[in-house]
Coordinates of N, CA and C in Angstrom, one line a residue:
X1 N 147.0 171.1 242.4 CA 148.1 170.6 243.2 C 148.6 171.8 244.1
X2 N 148.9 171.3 245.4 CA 149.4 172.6 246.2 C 150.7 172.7 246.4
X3 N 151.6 173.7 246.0 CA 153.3 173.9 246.2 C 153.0 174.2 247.6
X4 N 153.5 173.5 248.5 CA 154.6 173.3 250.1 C 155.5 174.2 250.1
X5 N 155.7 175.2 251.2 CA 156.7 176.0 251.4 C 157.7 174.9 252.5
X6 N 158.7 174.6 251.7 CA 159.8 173.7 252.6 C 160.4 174.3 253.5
X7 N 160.9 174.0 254.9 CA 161.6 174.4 255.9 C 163.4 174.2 255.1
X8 N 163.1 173.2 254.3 CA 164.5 173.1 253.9 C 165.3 173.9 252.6
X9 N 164.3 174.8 251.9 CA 164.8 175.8 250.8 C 164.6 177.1 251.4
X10 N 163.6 177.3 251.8 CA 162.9 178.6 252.7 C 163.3 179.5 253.8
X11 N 164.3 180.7 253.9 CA 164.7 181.4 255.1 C 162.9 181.6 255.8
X12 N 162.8 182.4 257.0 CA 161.6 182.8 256.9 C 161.1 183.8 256.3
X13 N 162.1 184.9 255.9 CA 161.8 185.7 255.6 C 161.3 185.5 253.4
X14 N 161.7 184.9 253.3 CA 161.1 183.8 251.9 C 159.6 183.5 252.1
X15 N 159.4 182.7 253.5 CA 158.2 182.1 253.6 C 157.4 183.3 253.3
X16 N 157.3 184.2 254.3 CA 156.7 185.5 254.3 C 156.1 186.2 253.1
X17 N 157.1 185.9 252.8 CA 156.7 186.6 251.1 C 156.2 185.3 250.4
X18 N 156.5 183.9 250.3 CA 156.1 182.9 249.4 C 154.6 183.3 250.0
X19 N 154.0 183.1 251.2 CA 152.9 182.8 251.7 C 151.9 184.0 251.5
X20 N 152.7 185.0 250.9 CA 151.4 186.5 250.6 C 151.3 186.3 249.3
X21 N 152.2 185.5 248.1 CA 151.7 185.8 246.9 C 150.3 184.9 246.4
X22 N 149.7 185.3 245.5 CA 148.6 184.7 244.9 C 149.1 183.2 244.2
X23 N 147.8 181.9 244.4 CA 148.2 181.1 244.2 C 149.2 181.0 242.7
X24 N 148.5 181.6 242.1 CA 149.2 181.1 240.9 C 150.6 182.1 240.7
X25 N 151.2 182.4 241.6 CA 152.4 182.8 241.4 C 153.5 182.1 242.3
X26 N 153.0 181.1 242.8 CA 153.4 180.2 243.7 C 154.7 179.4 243.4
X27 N 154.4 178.6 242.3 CA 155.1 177.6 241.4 C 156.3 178.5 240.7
X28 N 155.8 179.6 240.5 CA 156.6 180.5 239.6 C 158.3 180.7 241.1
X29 N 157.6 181.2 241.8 CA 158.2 181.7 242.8 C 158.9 180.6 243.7
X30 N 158.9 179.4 243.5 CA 159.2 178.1 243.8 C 160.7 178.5 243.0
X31 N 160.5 178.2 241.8 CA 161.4 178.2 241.1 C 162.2 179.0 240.8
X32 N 162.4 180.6 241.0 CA 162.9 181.6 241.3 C 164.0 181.3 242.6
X33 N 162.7 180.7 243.3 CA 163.9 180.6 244.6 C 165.4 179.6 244.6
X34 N 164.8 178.7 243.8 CA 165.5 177.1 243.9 C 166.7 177.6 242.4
X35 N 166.4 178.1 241.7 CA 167.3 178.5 240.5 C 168.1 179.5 241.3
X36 N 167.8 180.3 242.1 CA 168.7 181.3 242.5 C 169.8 181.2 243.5
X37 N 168.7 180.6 244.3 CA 170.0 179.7 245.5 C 170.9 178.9 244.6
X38 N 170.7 177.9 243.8 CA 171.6 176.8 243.2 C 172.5 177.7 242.6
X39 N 172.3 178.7 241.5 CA 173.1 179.8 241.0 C 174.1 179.9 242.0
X40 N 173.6 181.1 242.8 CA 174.7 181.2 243.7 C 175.7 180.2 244.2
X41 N 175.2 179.2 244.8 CA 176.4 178.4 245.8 C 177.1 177.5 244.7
X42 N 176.9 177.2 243.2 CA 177.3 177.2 242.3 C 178.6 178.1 242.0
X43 N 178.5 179.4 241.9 CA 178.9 180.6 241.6 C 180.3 180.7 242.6
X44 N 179.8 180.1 243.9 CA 180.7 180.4 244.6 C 181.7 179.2 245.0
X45 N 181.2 178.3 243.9 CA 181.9 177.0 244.3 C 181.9 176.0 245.0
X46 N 180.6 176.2 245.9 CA 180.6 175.2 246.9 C 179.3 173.9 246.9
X47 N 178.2 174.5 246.1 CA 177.5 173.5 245.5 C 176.2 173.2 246.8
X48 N 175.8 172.4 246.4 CA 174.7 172.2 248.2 C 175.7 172.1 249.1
X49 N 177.0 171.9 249.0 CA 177.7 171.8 250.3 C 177.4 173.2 251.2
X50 N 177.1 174.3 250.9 CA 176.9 175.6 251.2 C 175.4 175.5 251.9
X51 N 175.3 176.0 253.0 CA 173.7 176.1 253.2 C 172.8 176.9 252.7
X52 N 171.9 176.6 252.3 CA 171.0 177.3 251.9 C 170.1 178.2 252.7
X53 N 170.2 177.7 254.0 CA 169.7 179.2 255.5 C 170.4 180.2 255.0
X54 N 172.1 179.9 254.9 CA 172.8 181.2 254.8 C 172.8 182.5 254.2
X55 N 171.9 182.3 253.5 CA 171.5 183.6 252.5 C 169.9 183.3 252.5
X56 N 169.2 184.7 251.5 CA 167.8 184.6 251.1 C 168.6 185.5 249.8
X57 N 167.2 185.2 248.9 CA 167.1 185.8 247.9 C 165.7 186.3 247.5
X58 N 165.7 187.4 246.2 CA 164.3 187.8 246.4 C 163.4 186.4 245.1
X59 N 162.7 185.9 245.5 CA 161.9 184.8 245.3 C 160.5 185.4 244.1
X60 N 160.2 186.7 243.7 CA 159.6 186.9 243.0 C 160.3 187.6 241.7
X61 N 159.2 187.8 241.2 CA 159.5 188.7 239.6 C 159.9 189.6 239.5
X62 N 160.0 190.5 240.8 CA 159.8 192.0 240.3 C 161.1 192.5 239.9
X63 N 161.2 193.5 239.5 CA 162.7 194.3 238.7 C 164.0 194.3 240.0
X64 N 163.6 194.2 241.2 CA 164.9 193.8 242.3 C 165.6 192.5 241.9
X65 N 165.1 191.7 241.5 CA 165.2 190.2 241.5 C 166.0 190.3 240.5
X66 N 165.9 190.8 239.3 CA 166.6 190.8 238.0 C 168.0 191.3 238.3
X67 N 168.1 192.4 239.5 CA 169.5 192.7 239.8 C 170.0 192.1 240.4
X68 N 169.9 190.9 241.0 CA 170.6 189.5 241.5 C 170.7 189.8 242.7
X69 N 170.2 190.8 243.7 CA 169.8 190.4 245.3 C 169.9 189.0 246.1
X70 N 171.0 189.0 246.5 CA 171.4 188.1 247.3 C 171.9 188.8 249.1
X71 N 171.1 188.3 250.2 CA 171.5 188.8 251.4 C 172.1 187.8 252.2
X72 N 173.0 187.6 252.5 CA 174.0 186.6 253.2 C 173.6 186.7 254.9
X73 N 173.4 185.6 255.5 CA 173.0 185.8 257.0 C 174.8 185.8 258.1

């Protein structure tokens, strides 16, 4: 099955990075993204009412992500 990079969870700069990692880190990185955004606009009280353009987060594993990297546009 092939995970879709959505226009509608995805800054570009997400895509960029979703679209270099290896397939099977795809799904993983799906869900990094979609947990992280909800977290946040959660966090901040506003829920999907908040857009999800308005920020990126980092979408992979690595030890940045763990420190909760969030960039607000």
């Amino acid at each position: 099955q092939k995970l879709r990079c959505h226009n509608s969870l995805y800054l570009p700069s997400e895509t960029k990075t979703f679209l270099q990692l290896a397939p099977s880190q795809k799904t993983q990185a799906f869900f990094n993204c979609w947990a992280r955004k909800e977290a946040f606009v959660k966090a901040i009280g506003l829920g999907l009412a908040y857009s999800l353009h308005s920020f990126d987060v980092d979408i992979t594993d690595s030890k940045d992500s763990a420190q909760g990297r969030i960039d607000l546009r």
